[in-house]
Each structure stands twice: as C-alpha cells, then as structure tokens.
C-alpha cells in the first residue's frame, strides 16, 4: 500500500489554509460563497480529500495531522460565517441606500375590504329602530337556569319544548337558552316597571334543516307600564315594519299560542318579494303563494309571568315580541338557506 508521506499532507493543508480566505473574500454573493465552501468542506471537498489521505500517513503522525485538519476545518467554518454576514450586510446596506419605498402609495390591486356580516347588519338596524322608539338594550347569558327559560314563563314541566329532543341541557341541569324570552324574566325580576327593553342574543335548539340552525339569533322586545294594551303592541309592530321594510308594508296578526303571553299572536308582513298581500294574485314561492310572510311572535305578557317575577299584574300590563334575526335577514336579502350565514364563505359574504 502506498504511504502518503506526512510532508505531502502537511503541504496540502498549509496550501489550503493559505488560499481559502482569499477564495471566500472573492465570493460576492451568498450562492458563490456557499459553492466555494462546498468545494472545501463538501463530500468531495478538498479538506475531505485530505482527511481521506490520513489513513495512508504513518501511524505515529496521524494524531498530529488530525488535529491540524480539525483546526483548519474550524477556521474555514468561522471564516465562512463571517463572510456570509459581510455579504448580508452589504446587500442590506445597498437596499437601504437605494431609492426608499413610499409606504403611503396605494396598492396596484384594490384591497379587499372587510364589512358587516348580514346578521350583524340586520341586528344593528333592528336595534336602531327600537332604540328610536325608546327601548333600551338588555343583555343576558347563553347558559340559563331552567326556571328563567321555561318555568317562570309559564311552561309546564312536561312541555315538549323542555324535552331533551328540543333543548340542549348541560350535564348539571342548566340549559342553553332556547329563546331570548329569558331576558323578560331577568329584567322583571331585577327591576320594577315601567320598562322598555330589547334583548338581542344567540339561542339554541335541536333543529337543523334549510331554515333552522342549532344556533341562531333572536331579538326580544318588551314593554311594561300602566294600561299598556294590544293597541300599543300593534302600533309598535306597524312602525317596525315601516322602518324595516318601507312605508306601506302591511302587517297582520294571527292568533297563536305561547305560554307566556295572553292573547298571543304571530305577525305576518305583506310578502316583500311579490307585494301581493292584497290577495289579488297568487303571490310567489317565497310566501308560498299566500302574499304573507311570518316574521315574529308576540302577545300581551301573561299575568303568571308578572307574578313569577314579583310584579303586580293588576297594576301593570305589557307586551312582548320576539323575532329570529336570520329569518329577517333571509327575507331582506332573499337568502334561501340559513346555513349560508354560518359558513363564512367570502363569496357569499361579499355580496352584501
Ligand atoms: N320566544 C318565542 C319564540 O322563541 C317568541 C315570542 C317572544 C313570542 C315574545 C311571544 C312573545 O318562539
């Protein structure tokens, strides 16, 4: 086997040690520097080749040569880093001294603007209408006591709405409120009449199809004072319909049942799509050819609710109404499926 004389390896190391700093210095770009580095330290690099010769050196000198190789390797690595930083700095200095960016210039592509979700837009409009009529805004929790959501509102314990199939119950016996009518109970238990409140909020029901979602939004309005009558309710409903859907929007009440009102009614407005509430024509598919569309439930607050909240039902009377905001928004924008509100698809949202 051929023996590489110690001197030959020494010479090669010395030559490399002498030459590599100049080679690094000559590299002007990061890529050039990395290429040069690879020529020395890479798998087929010069120092790696010298290392391979080590096995051929006389055993007694291998240790000394090995140490020299390691020293040189560390030198190369250190110099590489140093030169890399110098190249970086030079590039940055050049960037900074170049013509400065004008950060105030408008972009070439028009920026996408965020805007209100249709449910928020409708909620704000409805709040503004009731605020204009003198109602204050009341808030309340999503997780509620059974008695505030059902019991004090006159629901018997075996009412179907209290069923596991209809309402979400927590494991500790509370529930996710199934309507915003819980706020009537909370407000009337906390303060004495007269009062006029609205309560917007999320509500939850085990319901899921094209027009029902397990979570949706309601807005409740209620007013308690002396000698409040159905006529006041009717007046507020007309004003609401006019302000939300435009002057001349017809309103009608159909008798209906809710445990916490007496009498109770469902409210229809003349179909905002076909405007055929005069009964002269068949209407459209959105109003199922009736010319009318249901928008909310309402009624005169039941004496049992007043009594449950510690309010004298002989002295005070009041009305309440509750609407689904998704429904109002679907009617306003002609949206066919409630799920569209919750998917947050920008192609949908950008249309409003
Ligand atoms: N809470 C009723 C519902 O969710 C709506 C309603 C509110 C009815 C106020 C009458 C009075 O269906």
mmCIF file of N, CA, C and O in Angstrom, residues 222-257:
data_model
loop_
_atom_site.group_PDB
_atom_site.id
_atom_site.type_symbol
_atom_site.label_atom_id
_atom_site.label_comp_id
_atom_site.label_asym_id
_atom_site.label_seq_id
_atom_site.Cartn_x
_atom_site.Cartn_y
_atom_site.Cartn_z
ATOM 1 N N UNK A 222 -89.790 44.050 24.825
ATOM 2 C CA UNK A 222 -90.923 44.018 25.755
ATOM 3 C C UNK A 222 -91.050 45.351 26.464
ATOM 4 O O UNK A 222 -90.065 46.059 26.677
ATOM 5 N N UNK A 223 -92.290 45.641 26.783
ATOM 6 C CA UNK A 223 -92.598 46.929 27.400
ATOM 7 C C UNK A 223 -93.635 46.705 28.487
ATOM 8 O O UNK A 223 -94.634 46.011 28.260
ATOM 9 N N UNK A 224 -93.371 47.223 29.660
ATOM 10 C CA UNK A 224 -94.305 47.085 30.789
ATOM 11 C C UNK A 224 -94.593 48.465 31.358
ATOM 12 O O UNK A 224 -93.666 49.239 31.617
ATOM 13 N N UNK A 225 -95.874 48.756 31.514
ATOM 14 C CA UNK A 225 -96.254 50.061 32.077
ATOM 15 C C UNK A 225 -97.701 49.938 32.552
ATOM 16 O O UNK A 225 -98.300 48.871 32.454
ATOM 17 N N UNK A 226 -98.273 51.045 33.014
ATOM 18 C CA UNK A 226 -99.690 51.012 33.389
ATOM 19 C C UNK A 226 -100.540 51.152 32.124
ATOM 20 O O UNK A 226 -100.215 51.920 31.236
ATOM 21 N N UNK A 227 -101.588 50.362 32.060
ATOM 22 C CA UNK A 227 -102.568 50.462 30.962
ATOM 23 C C UNK A 227 -101.979 50.251 29.568
ATOM 24 O O UNK A 227 -102.398 50.877 28.604
ATOM 25 N N UNK A 228 -100.972 49.392 29.456
ATOM 26 C CA UNK A 228 -100.470 49.042 28.120
ATOM 27 C C UNK A 228 -101.467 48.084 27.487
ATOM 28 O O UNK A 228 -101.953 47.162 28.152
ATOM 29 N N UNK A 229 -101.824 48.330 26.242
ATOM 30 C CA UNK A 229 -102.823 47.479 25.596
ATOM 31 C C UNK A 229 -102.274 46.897 24.295
ATOM 32 O O UNK A 229 -101.205 47.263 23.822
ATOM 33 N N UNK A 230 -103.061 46.016 23.728
ATOM 34 C CA UNK A 230 -102.747 45.402 22.446
ATOM 35 C C UNK A 230 -102.562 46.470 21.357
ATOM 36 O O UNK A 230 -101.806 46.286 20.417
ATOM 37 N N UNK A 231 -103.247 47.588 21.523
ATOM 38 C CA UNK A 231 -103.127 48.665 20.535
ATOM 39 C C UNK A 231 -101.705 49.217 20.500
ATOM 40 O O UNK A 231 -101.186 49.562 19.435
ATOM 41 N N UNK A 232 -101.070 49.279 21.686
ATOM 42 C CA UNK A 232 -99.674 49.752 21.710
ATOM 43 C C UNK A 232 -98.777 48.780 20.965
ATOM 44 O O UNK A 232 -97.884 49.175 20.214
ATOM 45 N N UNK A 233 -99.027 47.496 21.207
ATOM 46 C CA UNK A 233 -98.246 46.472 20.505
ATOM 47 C C UNK A 233 -98.433 46.609 18.991
ATOM 48 O O UNK A 233 -97.469 46.619 18.224
ATOM 49 N N UNK A 234 -99.676 46.769 18.599
ATOM 50 C CA UNK A 234 -99.992 46.890 17.175
ATOM 51 C C UNK A 234 -99.279 48.108 16.566
ATOM 52 O O UNK A 234 -98.735 48.045 15.465
ATOM 53 N N UNK A 235 -99.255 49.191 17.318
ATOM 54 C CA UNK A 235 -98.600 50.414 16.844
ATOM 55 C C UNK A 235 -97.105 50.214 16.667
ATOM 56 O O UNK A 235 -96.520 50.634 15.657
ATOM 57 N N UNK A 236 -96.482 49.557 17.647
ATOM 58 C CA UNK A 236 -95.041 49.312 17.556
ATOM 59 C C UNK A 236 -94.733 48.406 16.360
ATOM 60 O O UNK A 236 -93.755 48.625 15.630
ATOM 61 N N UNK A 237 -95.599 47.399 16.149
ATOM 62 C CA UNK A 237 -95.369 46.474 15.025
ATOM 63 C C UNK A 237 -95.466 47.199 13.680
ATOM 64 O O UNK A 237 -94.647 46.978 12.779
ATOM 65 N N UNK A 238 -96.436 48.075 13.540
ATOM 66 C CA UNK A 238 -96.587 48.820 12.290
ATOM 67 C C UNK A 238 -95.373 49.706 12.044
ATOM 68 O O UNK A 238 -94.840 49.778 10.934
ATOM 69 N N UNK A 239 -94.947 50.371 13.110
ATOM 70 C CA UNK A 239 -93.799 51.263 12.990
ATOM 71 C C UNK A 239 -92.545 50.468 12.618
ATOM 72 O O UNK A 239 -91.764 50.873 11.759
ATOM 73 N N UNK A 240 -92.414 49.321 13.267
ATOM 74 C CA UNK A 240 -91.253 48.463 12.987
ATOM 75 C C UNK A 240 -91.245 48.020 11.521
ATOM 76 O O UNK A 240 -90.227 48.119 10.826
ATOM 77 N N UNK A 241 -92.390 47.539 11.032
ATOM 78 C CA UNK A 241 -92.470 47.055 9.650
ATOM 79 C C UNK A 241 -92.182 48.180 8.659
ATOM 80 O O UNK A 241 -91.485 47.998 7.664
ATOM 81 N N UNK A 242 -92.701 49.359 8.965
ATOM 82 C CA UNK A 242 -92.479 50.508 8.086
ATOM 83 C C UNK A 242 -91.008 50.882 8.026
ATOM 84 O O UNK A 242 -90.443 51.097 6.953
ATOM 85 N N UNK A 243 -90.385 50.906 9.214
ATOM 86 C CA UNK A 243 -88.987 51.339 9.238
ATOM 87 C C UNK A 243 -88.060 50.281 8.651
ATOM 88 O O UNK A 243 -87.028 50.603 8.084
ATOM 89 N N UNK A 244 -88.412 48.997 8.805
ATOM 90 C CA UNK A 244 -87.507 47.952 8.310
ATOM 91 C C UNK A 244 -87.753 47.637 6.835
ATOM 92 O O UNK A 244 -86.817 47.432 6.076
ATOM 93 N N UNK A 245 -89.032 47.588 6.435
ATOM 94 C CA UNK A 245 -89.346 47.142 5.075
ATOM 95 C C UNK A 245 -89.946 48.229 4.194
ATOM 96 O O UNK A 245 -90.301 47.966 3.054
ATOM 97 N N UNK A 246 -90.067 49.432 4.730
ATOM 98 C CA UNK A 246 -90.551 50.530 3.898
ATOM 99 C C UNK A 246 -92.007 50.872 4.172
ATOM 100 O O UNK A 246 -92.782 50.025 4.633
ATOM 101 N N UNK A 247 -92.398 52.134 3.856
ATOM 102 C CA UNK A 247 -93.764 52.598 4.118
ATOM 103 C C UNK A 247 -94.773 51.747 3.356
ATOM 104 O O UNK A 247 -94.478 51.263 2.268
ATOM 105 N N UNK A 248 -95.929 51.555 3.965
ATOM 106 C CA UNK A 248 -96.988 50.820 3.283
ATOM 107 C C UNK A 248 -96.872 49.311 3.402
ATOM 108 O O UNK A 248 -97.658 48.586 2.802
ATOM 109 N N UNK A 249 -95.876 48.820 4.175
ATOM 110 C CA UNK A 249 -95.762 47.368 4.344
ATOM 111 C C UNK A 249 -96.914 46.895 5.236
ATOM 112 O O UNK A 249 -97.014 47.296 6.392
ATOM 113 N N UNK A 250 -97.819 46.058 4.706
ATOM 114 C CA UNK A 250 -98.953 45.635 5.529
ATOM 115 C C UNK A 250 -98.535 44.675 6.644
ATOM 116 O O UNK A 250 -97.591 43.905 6.482
ATOM 117 N N UNK A 251 -99.243 44.755 7.763
ATOM 118 C CA UNK A 251 -98.972 43.906 8.931
ATOM 119 C C UNK A 251 -100.287 43.259 9.346
ATOM 120 O O UNK A 251 -101.323 43.912 9.369
ATOM 121 N N UNK A 252 -100.244 41.955 9.652
ATOM 122 C CA UNK A 252 -101.447 41.341 10.210
ATOM 123 C C UNK A 252 -101.078 40.408 11.366
ATOM 124 O O UNK A 252 -99.973 39.853 11.396
ATOM 125 N N UNK A 253 -101.996 40.283 12.308
ATOM 126 C CA UNK A 253 -101.772 39.404 13.454
ATOM 127 C C UNK A 253 -102.685 38.195 13.334
ATOM 128 O O UNK A 253 -103.864 38.336 13.019
ATOM 129 N N UNK A 254 -102.088 37.022 13.553
ATOM 130 C CA UNK A 254 -102.872 35.783 13.584
ATOM 131 C C UNK A 254 -102.820 35.243 15.001
ATOM 132 O O UNK A 254 -101.719 35.121 15.557
ATOM 133 N N UNK A 255 -103.927 34.897 15.596
ATOM 134 C CA UNK A 255 -103.906 34.352 16.960
ATOM 135 C C UNK A 255 -102.986 33.132 17.032
ATOM 136 O O UNK A 255 -102.973 32.313 16.112
ATOM 137 N N UNK A 256 -102.208 33.060 18.097
ATOM 138 C CA UNK A 256 -101.279 31.944 18.241
ATOM 139 C C UNK A 256 -101.023 31.723 19.721
ATOM 140 O O UNK A 256 -101.415 32.550 20.548
ATOM 141 N N UNK A 257 -100.366 30.627 20.034
ATOM 142 C CA UNK A 257 -100.180 30.313 21.456
ATOM 143 C C UNK A 257 -98.712 30.295 21.851
ATOM 144 O O UNK A 257 -97.877 29.645 21.211
#
